[in-house]
Short mmCIF file of C-alpha atoms in Angstrom, two decimals:
data_model
loop_
_atom_site.label_atom_id
_atom_site.label_comp_id
_atom_site.label_asym_id
_atom_site.label_seq_id
_atom_site.Cartn_x
_atom_site.Cartn_y
_atom_site.Cartn_z
CA UNK A 1 15.05 75.53 -66.58
CA UNK A 2 14.09 78.67 -68.44
CA UNK A 3 10.46 77.84 -69.15
CA UNK A 4 7.85 80.52 -68.89
CA UNK A 5 5.23 80.07 -66.24
CA UNK A 6 1.82 80.93 -67.62
CA UNK A 7 -1.47 81.40 -65.80
CA UNK A 8 -4.55 81.13 -67.99
CA UNK A 9 -7.69 82.37 -66.25
CA UNK A 10 -10.45 80.66 -68.21
CA UNK A 11 -13.54 78.79 -67.04
CA UNK A 12 -14.01 76.82 -70.28
CA UNK A 13 -10.47 75.47 -70.51
CA UNK A 14 -11.49 71.95 -69.59
CA UNK A 15 -14.32 71.66 -72.09
CA UNK A 16 -14.79 73.79 -75.19
CA UNK A 17 -11.32 75.26 -75.13
CA UNK A 18 -9.39 72.15 -74.08
CA UNK A 19 -7.67 71.91 -77.46
CA UNK A 20 -6.15 75.35 -77.04
CA UNK A 21 -4.08 74.14 -74.08
CA UNK A 22 -2.47 71.18 -75.81
CA UNK A 23 -0.21 73.13 -78.21
CA UNK A 24 1.02 75.07 -75.17
CA UNK A 25 1.90 71.87 -73.34
CA UNK A 26 3.53 70.24 -76.34
CA UNK A 27 5.53 73.34 -77.27
CA UNK A 28 7.60 72.64 -74.19
CA UNK A 29 8.63 76.18 -73.30
CA UNK A 30 5.60 77.02 -71.22
CA UNK A 31 4.30 75.61 -68.00
CA UNK A 32 0.61 76.21 -67.85
CA UNK A 33 -1.68 76.62 -64.85
CA UNK A 34 -5.37 77.04 -65.45
CA UNK A 35 -7.63 78.93 -63.05
CA UNK A 36 -11.31 78.39 -63.76
CA UNK A 37 -12.72 81.13 -61.52
CA UNK A 38 -11.83 84.42 -59.90
CA UNK A 39 -11.24 82.63 -56.58
CA UNK A 40 -8.79 80.20 -58.17
CA UNK A 41 -7.03 83.01 -60.00
CA UNK A 42 -6.70 84.90 -56.72
CA UNK A 43 -5.18 81.81 -55.11
CA UNK A 44 -2.68 81.17 -57.91
CA UNK A 45 -1.65 84.81 -58.12
CA UNK A 46 -0.87 84.83 -54.42
CA UNK A 47 0.75 81.42 -54.43
CA UNK A 48 2.97 81.36 -57.52
CA UNK A 49 4.89 83.72 -59.64
CA UNK A 50 4.01 83.88 -63.32
CA UNK A 51 5.73 85.28 -66.35
CA UNK A 52 2.60 85.55 -68.44
CA UNK A 53 -0.99 85.96 -67.23
CA UNK A 54 -3.90 85.57 -69.64
CA UNK A 55 -7.23 86.82 -68.37
CA UNK A 56 -10.71 86.08 -69.65
CA UNK A 57 -13.18 88.86 -68.91
CA UNK A 58 -16.21 86.71 -68.15
CA UNK A 59 -15.35 84.28 -65.38
CA UNK A 60 -17.39 82.84 -62.49
CA UNK A 61 -16.67 83.93 -58.92
CA UNK A 62 -15.74 80.50 -57.55
CA UNK A 63 -16.05 79.64 -53.87
CA UNK A 64 -14.20 82.50 -52.19
CA UNK A 65 -16.82 84.44 -50.15
CA UNK A 66 -15.25 87.77 -51.08
CA UNK A 67 -15.60 87.09 -54.79
CA UNK A 68 -19.05 85.58 -54.32
CA UNK A 69 -20.31 88.69 -52.55
CA UNK A 70 -18.73 90.94 -55.19
CA UNK A 71 -20.45 88.90 -57.89
CA UNK A 72 -23.80 89.21 -56.12
CA UNK A 73 -23.26 92.92 -55.68
CA UNK A 74 -22.55 93.34 -59.39
CA UNK A 75 -25.59 91.24 -60.20
CA UNK A 76 -27.77 93.50 -58.09
CA UNK A 77 -26.41 96.65 -59.72
CA UNK A 78 -26.15 95.60 -63.32
CA UNK A 79 -26.82 92.18 -64.72
CA UNK A 80 -24.74 92.77 -67.84
CA UNK A 81 -21.51 93.23 -65.91
CA UNK A 82 -22.00 90.66 -63.19
CA UNK A 83 -19.90 88.00 -64.88
CA UNK A 84 -17.11 90.38 -65.91
CA UNK A 85 -15.02 89.37 -62.94
CA UNK A 86 -11.87 89.21 -65.07
CA UNK A 87 -12.10 92.97 -65.31
CA UNK A 88 -12.65 93.15 -61.59
CA UNK A 89 -9.55 91.00 -61.10
CA UNK A 90 -7.49 93.42 -63.19
CA UNK A 91 -8.99 96.29 -61.23
CA UNK A 92 -7.79 94.73 -57.99
CA UNK A 93 -4.36 93.89 -59.38
CA UNK A 94 -3.58 97.27 -60.90
CA UNK A 95 -5.78 99.63 -58.86
CA UNK A 96 -8.32 101.99 -60.39
CA UNK A 97 -7.90 105.72 -61.12
CA UNK A 98 -4.44 105.88 -59.63
CA UNK A 99 -5.53 104.13 -56.41
CA UNK A 100 -3.35 101.50 -54.82
CA UNK A 101 -4.18 97.92 -55.84
CA UNK A 102 -6.59 96.40 -53.35
CA UNK A 103 -5.40 92.89 -54.12
CA UNK A 104 -1.99 92.22 -52.63
CA UNK A 105 -0.67 89.80 -55.19
CA UNK A 106 2.94 88.82 -55.38
CA UNK A 107 3.11 89.37 -59.12
CA UNK A 108 5.21 91.68 -61.12
CA UNK A 109 2.72 94.43 -61.93
CA UNK A 110 4.13 95.11 -65.35
CA UNK A 111 1.30 95.40 -67.86
CA UNK A 112 3.41 93.71 -70.53
CA UNK A 113 2.99 90.38 -68.74
CA UNK A 114 -0.80 90.45 -68.99
CA UNK A 115 -3.10 89.67 -71.86
CA UNK A 116 -6.87 89.62 -72.31
CA UNK A 117 -8.27 86.66 -74.22
CA UNK A 118 -12.01 87.01 -74.42
CA UNK A 119 -15.09 86.84 -76.61
CA UNK A 120 -15.83 90.51 -75.96
CA UNK A 121 -14.88 93.04 -78.58
CA UNK A 122 -12.11 95.48 -77.76
CA UNK A 123 -14.49 98.42 -78.21
CA UNK A 124 -16.66 97.04 -75.40
CA UNK A 125 -13.68 96.95 -73.09
CA UNK A 126 -11.93 100.13 -74.07
CA UNK A 127 -13.63 102.37 -71.51
CA UNK A 128 -12.89 99.99 -68.64
CA UNK A 129 -9.32 99.41 -69.73
CA UNK A 130 -8.60 103.14 -70.00
CA UNK A 131 -10.01 103.65 -66.50
CA UNK A 132 -7.39 101.17 -65.37
CA UNK A 133 -4.67 102.73 -67.52
CA UNK A 134 -4.36 99.39 -69.28
CA UNK A 135 -4.91 100.46 -72.86
CA UNK A 136 -1.55 98.96 -73.81
CA UNK A 137 -2.67 95.53 -72.58
CA UNK A 138 -2.36 92.81 -75.22
CA UNK A 139 -5.74 91.68 -76.49
CA UNK A 140 -6.96 88.72 -78.50
CA UNK A 141 -10.53 87.84 -79.31
CA UNK A 142 -11.85 84.31 -78.92
CA UNK A 143 -14.08 83.05 -81.67
CA UNK A 144 -15.33 79.79 -83.06
CA UNK A 145 -13.02 79.97 -86.09
CA UNK A 146 -9.75 80.42 -84.23
CA UNK A 147 -7.05 77.79 -84.75
CA UNK A 148 -5.98 75.48 -81.93
CA UNK A 149 -2.72 77.36 -81.71
CA UNK A 150 -4.45 80.66 -80.89
CA UNK A 151 -3.54 80.57 -77.20
CA UNK A 152 0.04 79.51 -77.86
CA UNK A 153 0.48 82.32 -80.38
CA UNK A 154 -0.93 84.82 -77.91
CA UNK A 155 1.39 83.62 -75.15
CA UNK A 156 4.33 83.85 -77.53
CA UNK A 157 3.30 87.38 -78.46
CA UNK A 158 3.19 88.43 -74.81
CA UNK A 159 6.40 86.64 -73.83
CA UNK A 160 8.26 88.34 -76.68
CA UNK A 161 7.27 91.69 -75.18
CA UNK A 162 8.73 90.98 -71.73
CA UNK A 163 11.91 93.06 -71.61
CA UNK A 164 14.26 90.63 -69.86
CA UNK A 165 12.61 87.38 -70.84
CA UNK A 166 11.74 85.05 -68.00
CA UNK A 167 11.61 87.02 -64.78
CA UNK B 1 -81.91 48.43 -43.15
CA UNK B 2 -80.37 50.68 -40.55
CA UNK B 3 -78.15 47.85 -39.31
CA UNK B 4 -77.05 47.08 -42.90
CA UNK B 5 -75.95 50.67 -43.42
CA UNK B 6 -73.82 50.61 -40.24
CA UNK B 7 -72.26 47.29 -41.18
CA UNK B 8 -71.45 48.57 -44.64
CA UNK B 9 -69.77 51.68 -43.25
CA UNK B 10 -67.72 49.63 -40.78
CA UNK B 11 -66.66 47.13 -43.44
CA UNK B 12 -65.59 49.83 -45.88
CA UNK B 13 -63.76 51.69 -43.10
CA UNK B 14 -61.83 48.58 -42.13
CA UNK B 15 -60.92 48.00 -45.79
CA UNK B 16 -59.74 51.59 -46.14
CA UNK B 17 -57.73 51.24 -42.95
CA UNK B 18 -56.04 48.04 -44.12
CA UNK B 19 -55.35 49.69 -47.46
CA UNK B 20 -53.66 52.57 -45.66
CA UNK B 21 -51.41 50.22 -43.71
CA UNK B 22 -50.18 48.76 -46.97
CA UNK B 23 -49.95 52.13 -48.70
CA UNK B 24 -46.30 52.98 -47.92
CA UNK B 25 -45.21 49.55 -49.12
CA UNK B 26 -47.29 49.95 -52.26
CA UNK B 27 -45.90 53.40 -52.97
CA UNK B 28 -42.35 52.23 -52.23
CA UNK B 29 -42.66 49.31 -54.60
CA UNK B 30 -44.22 51.26 -57.42
CA UNK B 31 -42.51 54.62 -57.28
CA UNK B 32 -39.19 54.34 -55.46
CA UNK B 33 -36.10 52.98 -57.20
CA UNK B 34 -34.44 49.95 -55.68
CA UNK B 35 -31.44 51.77 -54.23
CA UNK B 36 -33.71 54.10 -52.25
CA UNK B 37 -35.73 51.16 -50.91
CA UNK B 38 -32.66 49.26 -49.82
CA UNK B 39 -30.91 52.22 -48.23
CA UNK B 40 -32.11 51.82 -44.70
CA UNK B 41 -29.53 52.49 -42.04
CA UNK B 42 -31.77 55.21 -40.73
CA UNK B 43 -35.52 55.79 -40.82
CA UNK B 44 -36.57 58.66 -43.06
CA UNK B 45 -40.36 58.17 -42.76
CA UNK B 46 -41.15 59.07 -39.15
CA UNK B 47 -44.49 60.81 -39.88
CA UNK B 48 -46.12 57.52 -40.94
CA UNK B 49 -46.89 56.75 -37.28
CA UNK B 50 -48.96 59.89 -36.84
CA UNK B 51 -50.91 59.11 -40.00
CA UNK B 52 -51.70 55.58 -38.86
CA UNK B 53 -52.63 56.86 -35.40
CA UNK B 54 -55.07 59.43 -36.80
CA UNK B 55 -56.86 56.83 -38.92
CA UNK B 56 -56.91 54.28 -36.07
CA UNK B 57 -58.73 56.77 -33.87
CA UNK B 58 -61.25 57.45 -36.63
CA UNK B 59 -61.83 53.73 -37.22
CA UNK B 60 -62.36 53.08 -33.53
CA UNK B 61 -64.81 55.97 -33.40
CA UNK B 62 -66.75 54.51 -36.34
CA UNK B 63 -66.94 51.06 -34.69
CA UNK B 64 -67.89 52.62 -31.37
CA UNK B 65 -70.77 54.52 -32.95
CA UNK B 66 -71.89 51.46 -34.96
CA UNK B 67 -71.76 48.83 -32.23
CA UNK B 68 -71.78 50.54 -28.84
CA UNK B 69 -73.50 47.64 -27.10
CA UNK B 70 -72.12 44.60 -28.88
CA UNK B 71 -68.50 45.51 -28.65
CA UNK B 72 -68.21 47.98 -25.83
CA UNK B 73 -71.14 47.12 -23.52
CA UNK B 74 -72.37 50.65 -23.70
CA UNK B 75 -75.97 51.80 -23.58
CA UNK B 76 -77.50 51.71 -27.04
CA UNK B 77 -78.81 54.86 -28.64
CA UNK B 78 -82.51 55.62 -28.38
CA UNK B 79 -84.58 55.17 -31.48
CA UNK B 80 -84.98 58.96 -31.63
CA UNK B 81 -81.25 59.44 -31.84
CA UNK B 82 -80.84 57.15 -34.84
CA UNK B 83 -80.81 59.89 -37.53
CA UNK B 84 -78.09 61.70 -35.52
CA UNK B 85 -76.06 58.50 -35.29
CA UNK B 86 -76.31 57.97 -39.00
CA UNK B 87 -75.07 61.45 -39.68
CA UNK B 88 -72.22 61.06 -37.20
CA UNK B 89 -70.99 57.75 -38.62
CA UNK B 90 -71.28 59.09 -42.18
CA UNK B 91 -69.23 62.15 -41.20
CA UNK B 92 -66.61 59.97 -39.53
CA UNK B 93 -66.47 57.73 -42.55
CA UNK B 94 -65.94 60.63 -44.96
CA UNK B 95 -63.35 62.12 -42.64
CA UNK B 96 -61.47 58.84 -42.75
CA UNK B 97 -61.82 58.58 -46.52
CA UNK B 98 -60.64 62.16 -47.01
CA UNK B 99 -57.66 61.66 -44.73
CA UNK B 100 -56.73 58.49 -46.60
CA UNK B 101 -56.85 60.37 -49.88
CA UNK B 102 -54.75 63.17 -48.40
CA UNK B 103 -52.17 60.67 -47.14
CA UNK B 104 -52.16 58.89 -50.50
CA UNK B 105 -51.59 62.21 -52.25
CA UNK B 106 -48.80 63.09 -49.81
CA UNK B 107 -47.09 59.75 -50.43
CA UNK B 108 -47.38 60.09 -54.18
CA UNK B 109 -46.01 63.61 -54.12
CA UNK B 110 -43.25 62.58 -51.72
CA UNK B 111 -42.20 59.77 -54.01
CA UNK B 112 -41.50 62.39 -56.68
CA UNK B 113 -38.19 63.96 -55.76
CA UNK B 114 -37.93 61.58 -52.83
CA UNK B 115 -34.22 61.09 -53.48
CA UNK B 116 -33.51 64.80 -53.18
CA UNK B 117 -35.57 64.97 -49.98
CA UNK B 118 -33.78 62.02 -48.41
CA UNK B 119 -30.40 63.46 -49.38
CA UNK B 120 -31.48 66.77 -47.86
CA UNK B 121 -32.53 65.05 -44.62
CA UNK B 122 -29.23 63.14 -44.44
CA UNK B 123 -27.28 66.33 -45.07
CA UNK B 124 -29.12 68.14 -42.27
CA UNK B 125 -28.58 65.23 -39.89
CA UNK B 126 -24.88 65.09 -40.75
CA UNK B 127 -24.45 68.82 -40.21
CA UNK B 128 -26.32 68.55 -36.90
CA UNK B 129 -24.16 65.62 -35.76
CA UNK B 130 -21.00 67.48 -36.76
CA UNK B 131 -22.05 70.62 -34.90
CA UNK B 132 -22.97 68.57 -31.83
CA UNK B 133 -20.01 66.19 -31.62
CA UNK B 134 -17.42 67.40 -34.11
CA UNK B 135 -17.84 64.11 -35.98
CA UNK B 136 -20.05 62.91 -38.78
CA UNK B 137 -22.60 60.23 -37.86
CA UNK B 138 -21.26 57.12 -39.67
CA UNK B 139 -24.73 55.63 -40.31
CA UNK B 140 -25.93 58.74 -42.16
CA UNK B 141 -22.60 58.92 -43.95
CA UNK B 142 -23.03 55.29 -45.09
CA UNK B 143 -26.49 56.11 -46.42
CA UNK B 144 -25.14 59.11 -48.29
CA UNK B 145 -22.33 57.02 -49.78
CA UNK B 146 -24.83 54.32 -50.75
CA UNK B 147 -26.94 56.89 -52.55
CA UNK B 148 -23.87 58.32 -54.27
CA UNK B 149 -22.72 54.93 -55.52
CA UNK B 150 -26.08 53.51 -56.57
CA UNK B 151 -27.78 56.58 -57.98
CA UNK B 152 -27.83 56.86 -61.74
CA UNK B 153 -24.99 58.94 -63.17
CA UNK B 154 -25.90 62.52 -63.99
CA UNK B 155 -28.60 64.46 -62.20
CA UNK B 156 -29.14 61.88 -59.43
CA UNK B 157 -25.47 61.74 -58.45
CA UNK B 158 -25.29 65.52 -58.73
CA UNK B 159 -27.82 65.81 -55.87
CA UNK B 160 -25.47 63.84 -53.60
CA UNK B 161 -22.40 65.77 -54.73
CA UNK B 162 -24.07 69.11 -54.08
CA UNK B 163 -25.13 67.96 -50.60
CA UNK B 164 -21.58 66.82 -49.85
CA UNK B 165 -20.24 70.12 -51.13
CA UNK B 166 -22.51 72.02 -48.75
CA UNK B 167 -21.37 69.72 -45.97
CA UNK B 168 -17.73 70.33 -46.85
CA UNK B 169 -18.25 74.08 -46.48
CA UNK B 170 -19.47 73.49 -42.92
CA UNK B 171 -16.45 71.40 -41.96
CA UNK B 172 -13.81 73.40 -40.22
CA UNK B 173 -10.29 72.32 -41.09
CA UNK B 174 -8.39 71.78 -37.87
CA UNK B 175 -5.04 73.44 -38.39
CA UNK B 176 -3.55 72.37 -35.07
CA UNK B 177 -0.63 69.97 -35.56
CA UNK B 178 -1.38 66.31 -34.96
CA UNK B 179 -4.74 64.79 -35.69
CA UNK B 180 -6.12 64.31 -39.18
CA UNK B 181 -9.35 65.89 -40.29
CA UNK B 182 -11.17 62.56 -40.35
CA UNK B 183 -14.52 64.01 -41.34
CA UNK B 184 -12.95 65.73 -44.33
CA UNK B 185 -11.11 62.57 -45.37
CA UNK B 186 -14.36 60.58 -45.29
CA UNK B 187 -16.09 63.22 -47.32
CA UNK B 188 -13.33 63.22 -49.94
CA UNK B 189 -13.67 59.46 -50.26
CA UNK B 190 -17.46 59.49 -50.61
CA UNK B 191 -17.21 62.13 -53.33
CA UNK B 192 -14.74 59.92 -55.17
CA UNK B 193 -16.86 56.79 -54.79
CA UNK B 194 -19.90 58.64 -56.12
CA UNK B 195 -18.25 59.38 -59.47
CA UNK B 196 -15.43 56.85 -59.89
CA UNK B 197 -16.77 53.72 -58.16
CA UNK B 198 -20.42 54.10 -59.04
CA UNK B 199 -22.24 51.15 -60.52
CA UNK B 200 -23.71 53.52 -63.07
CA UNK B 201 -21.84 55.24 -65.84
CA UNK B 202 -20.21 58.32 -64.30
CA UNK B 203 -21.01 61.68 -65.77
CA UNK B 204 -18.31 64.00 -66.98
CA UNK B 205 -19.81 67.09 -65.37
CA UNK B 206 -20.03 65.33 -61.99
CA UNK B 207 -16.39 64.31 -62.20
CA UNK B 208 -15.45 67.91 -62.98
CA UNK B 209 -17.57 69.09 -60.06
CA UNK B 210 -15.81 66.72 -57.67
CA UNK B 211 -12.40 67.80 -58.95
CA UNK B 212 -13.40 71.43 -58.41
CA UNK B 213 -14.31 70.60 -54.80
CA UNK B 214 -10.95 68.86 -54.35
CA UNK B 215 -9.18 71.90 -55.72
CA UNK B 216 -11.02 74.14 -53.27
CA UNK B 217 -10.02 71.89 -50.38
CA UNK B 218 -6.39 71.86 -51.53
CA UNK B 219 -6.34 75.64 -51.85
CA UNK B 220 -7.68 75.95 -48.33
CA UNK B 221 -5.15 73.43 -46.98
CA UNK B 222 -2.37 75.28 -48.75
CA UNK B 223 -3.44 78.62 -47.31
CA UNK B 224 -3.69 77.17 -43.80
CA UNK B 225 -0.30 75.43 -44.06
CA UNK B 226 2.55 76.78 -42.00
CA UNK B 227 6.15 75.68 -41.65
CA UNK B 228 5.36 74.05 -38.30
CA UNK B 229 2.25 72.39 -39.62
CA UNK B 230 2.36 71.75 -43.38
CA UNK B 231 -1.30 70.74 -43.73
CA UNK B 232 -0.88 70.38 -47.48
CA UNK B 233 1.33 67.35 -46.83
CA UNK B 234 -1.23 65.65 -44.61
CA UNK B 235 -3.50 62.66 -45.09
CA UNK B 236 -6.28 64.85 -46.50
CA UNK B 237 -4.02 65.69 -49.45
CA UNK B 238 -2.97 62.07 -49.78
CA UNK B 239 -6.62 61.04 -50.01
CA UNK B 240 -7.30 63.70 -52.65
CA UNK B 241 -4.30 62.48 -54.62
CA UNK B 242 -5.59 58.90 -54.66
CA UNK B 243 -9.12 59.98 -55.46
CA UNK B 244 -8.04 62.32 -58.25
CA UNK B 245 -6.08 59.46 -59.76
CA UNK B 246 -9.12 57.17 -59.59
CA UNK B 247 -11.27 59.83 -61.25
CA UNK B 248 -8.61 60.36 -63.92
CA UNK B 249 -8.56 56.62 -64.68
CA UNK B 250 -12.36 56.48 -64.80
CA UNK B 251 -12.44 59.49 -67.13
CA UNK B 252 -9.81 58.04 -69.46
CA UNK B 253 -11.71 54.77 -69.65
CA UNK B 254 -14.81 56.71 -70.67
CA UNK B 255 -12.83 58.79 -73.14
CA UNK B 256 -13.41 62.07 -71.29
CA UNK B 257 -9.90 63.18 -72.20
CA UNK B 258 -10.92 66.83 -72.24
CA UNK B 259 -11.16 66.63 -68.46
CA UNK B 260 -7.44 66.17 -68.19
CA UNK B 261 -6.45 69.83 -67.69
CA UNK B 262 -8.69 69.79 -64.61
CA UNK B 263 -7.03 66.61 -63.31
CA UNK B 264 -3.57 68.05 -63.91
CA UNK B 265 -4.61 71.29 -62.29
CA UNK B 266 -5.58 69.41 -59.09
CA UNK B 267 -2.44 67.24 -59.09
CA UNK B 268 -0.24 70.29 -59.64
CA UNK B 269 -1.27 71.53 -56.19
CA UNK B 270 -0.25 68.26 -54.54
CA UNK B 271 3.35 67.79 -53.51
CA UNK B 272 4.81 64.45 -54.61
CA UNK B 273 2.16 63.62 -57.18
CA UNK B 274 4.54 62.66 -59.99
CA UNK B 275 3.82 58.95 -59.36
CA UNK B 276 0.15 59.48 -60.17
CA UNK B 277 1.03 61.63 -63.17
CA UNK B 278 3.23 58.80 -64.37
CA UNK B 279 0.41 56.26 -64.07
CA UNK B 280 -2.05 58.55 -65.86
CA UNK B 281 0.51 59.20 -68.60
CA UNK B 282 1.08 55.48 -69.10
CA UNK B 283 -2.61 54.75 -69.39
CA UNK B 284 -3.00 57.61 -71.87
CA UNK B 285 -0.14 56.26 -73.99
CA UNK B 286 -1.65 52.80 -73.80
CA UNK B 287 -4.94 54.19 -75.09
CA UNK B 288 -3.11 56.21 -77.75
CA UNK B 289 -4.33 59.44 -76.20
CA UNK B 290 -1.12 61.28 -76.96
CA UNK B 291 -2.57 64.68 -76.21
CA UNK B 292 -3.18 63.67 -72.61
CA UNK B 293 0.20 61.92 -72.35
CA UNK B 294 1.98 65.03 -73.62
CA UNK B 295 0.13 67.21 -71.13
CA UNK B 296 1.23 64.84 -68.36
CA UNK B 297 4.86 64.92 -69.50
CA UNK B 298 4.81 68.71 -69.44
CA UNK B 299 3.03 68.90 -66.08
CA UNK B 300 5.49 66.47 -64.49
CA UNK B 301 8.33 68.94 -64.96
CA UNK B 302 6.26 71.92 -63.86
CA UNK B 303 7.52 71.77 -60.31
CA UNK B 304 9.46 74.30 -58.32
CA UNK B 305 11.37 71.61 -56.50
CA UNK B 306 12.36 68.86 -58.86
CA UNK B 307 13.43 65.95 -56.68
CA UNK B 308 14.76 62.48 -57.50
CA UNK B 309 11.34 60.87 -57.56
CA UNK B 310 10.01 63.35 -60.11
CA UNK B 311 13.06 62.82 -62.30
CA UNK B 312 12.72 59.03 -62.07
CA UNK B 313 9.08 59.24 -63.11
CA UNK B 314 9.99 61.71 -65.84
CA UNK B 315 12.64 59.38 -67.27
CA UNK B 316 10.12 56.54 -67.09
CA UNK B 317 7.67 58.59 -69.17
CA UNK B 318 10.43 59.61 -71.57
CA UNK B 319 11.28 55.93 -72.09
CA UNK B 320 7.66 55.10 -72.92
CA UNK B 321 7.43 58.07 -75.29
CA UNK B 322 10.70 57.12 -76.91
CA UNK B 323 9.41 53.73 -77.95
CA UNK B 324 5.91 54.80 -78.97
CA UNK B 325 6.70 55.82 -82.53
CA UNK B 326 8.77 58.44 -84.31
CA UNK B 327 6.59 61.44 -83.47
CA UNK B 328 6.44 60.49 -79.79
CA UNK B 329 10.21 60.03 -79.83
CA UNK B 330 10.59 63.51 -81.27
CA UNK B 331 8.30 64.82 -78.52
CA UNK B 332 10.46 63.14 -75.85
CA UNK B 333 13.59 64.73 -77.30
CA UNK B 334 11.93 68.16 -77.37
CA UNK B 335 10.82 67.77 -73.77
CA UNK B 336 14.37 66.94 -72.65
CA UNK B 337 15.69 69.83 -74.66
CA UNK B 338 13.21 72.47 -73.50
CA UNK B 339 13.53 71.37 -69.87
CA UNK B 340 17.33 71.36 -70.25
CA UNK B 341 17.53 67.91 -68.70
CA UNK B 342 20.94 66.32 -68.74
CA UNK B 343 20.61 62.58 -69.30
CA UNK B 344 23.42 60.68 -67.62
CA UNK B 345 24.00 56.96 -67.16
CA UNK B 346 23.59 57.48 -63.41
CA UNK B 347 20.24 59.25 -63.84
CA UNK B 348 18.97 56.40 -66.02
CA UNK B 349 20.31 53.81 -63.60
CA UNK B 350 18.54 55.55 -60.68
CA UNK B 351 15.31 55.64 -62.66
CA UNK B 352 15.67 51.97 -63.55
CA UNK B 353 16.18 50.97 -59.92
CA UNK B 354 13.29 53.15 -58.78
CA UNK B 355 10.86 51.55 -61.22
CA UNK B 356 12.26 48.07 -60.53
CA UNK B 357 11.46 48.50 -56.84
CA UNK B 358 7.90 49.48 -57.78
CA UNK B 359 7.66 46.42 -60.08
CA UNK B 360 7.14 48.63 -63.14
CA UNK B 361 9.00 46.03 -65.18
CA UNK B 362 7.97 47.20 -68.68
CA UNK B 363 9.24 50.67 -67.75
CA UNK B 364 12.51 49.18 -66.44
CA UNK B 365 13.00 47.35 -69.76
CA UNK B 366 12.37 50.50 -71.77
CA UNK B 367 14.75 52.62 -69.68
CA UNK B 368 17.32 49.85 -70.17
CA UNK B 369 17.03 50.39 -73.91
CA UNK B 370 17.62 54.16 -73.65
CA UNK B 371 21.01 55.42 -74.62
CA UNK B 372 22.15 58.38 -72.49
CA UNK B 373 24.60 59.63 -75.09
CA UNK B 374 21.98 59.53 -77.82
CA UNK B 375 19.42 61.34 -75.64
CA UNK B 376 21.90 64.04 -74.69
CA UNK B 377 22.38 64.74 -78.38
CA UNK B 378 25.91 63.39 -78.30
#
């Protein structure tokens, strides 16, 4: 089978955004896993290999004590950024300011496999993404008017950019 | 006149005392819901004894001051001491009245949020019993389950689920080969019963909460699994599989189809769960919830190790899709095509036999009608 394995890190996927997942399932070329928190994303990234990884910026910490304490720490320092754990996840995957990644995930660290699908505007994220050298990361903004195929189209856009297809 | 006053005080005190004895029953009847009244494996009102004791002492003191000679053969007070006696008995009486009012207030306040308090007590007792013996006290567990099943769906059930979640965090998964984690298995079952077997209409958010707990347990089991001891294949996982299936059925019956990604997400972590996916898919097709059925069909093939059982269940689903209308037939063809599944007579025959042995006769009939050559695009 040559299907793409896709991880969608999104806490609203089983409620408001449920309809976005269906076109991906029915399309047939993508096998979708959904992580609803940073802890779940951490687990999936260590457990399985994905071809495409879609990250939401605002995600809850989940039950992992490490992520919980990081969330609390961010809350103490700055309330506005406390729920931006998707960014923190990217920081751990890719490493910040040339540092080695602190999260030892078994994923291919090619930026082309990752996409950010969030309600935040790109301008709000630009500074953080350039810190991580991820300015070339694919980005799509969630909004109330988006069609149900928005996620599928975004996955297709990312998968087209992977040099050797399914890896 | 003096004697009348003492008699009056004694009579009123006795009335107040009798009223207090009946107070818990009164409060229980008026303010506590039936399930909380009936749930009685353990006693959760131990401080009643101290309250009754305090008022008994006060009542005896009042009677003693009123009738020292008549009842207790004591020397009566001198006439000069009478004003002092009056003051004393009045003070005792007001002390008793005040205490009764305090106890009444306490009972009324306790009856508000009583469920949460009882759940909290049970949780603490269960944690204590687990820390002491390594097992969960079955009587407290029964009470917790009772509360989970009989509480009204929504906020009331959520209290029980949250308590069980806290309890689950305290349970240490034994990763040594051999024995099951019985406490964990019981907990998984109670969580399931609280949302899927409840007498009240289950709430969607509670079902999602329970599935999230299951997912956490599975992730932990998976991380603790080794080649020598594959915990993820143990009875804990089996119980989660059954319970997730029950929750999925309950959610489909209530038309909470948007919960399905969560259900599939849990089942995707469980090895050998294609049978449950098949059952969920069938129910979804039966209820014309094609979105859910399509998700199930896709999830079924999302396995690193596709074995015979998965393929048999997959062909069973394909057969049902194939005969559910033109669009569903098209979907079945696309699924076969995108998954690059080669349909052979042998594969269909294996699937037929598999479903025959499970008495899935309608599925057997539908597979019988499938034409391998046609499905392979020949």
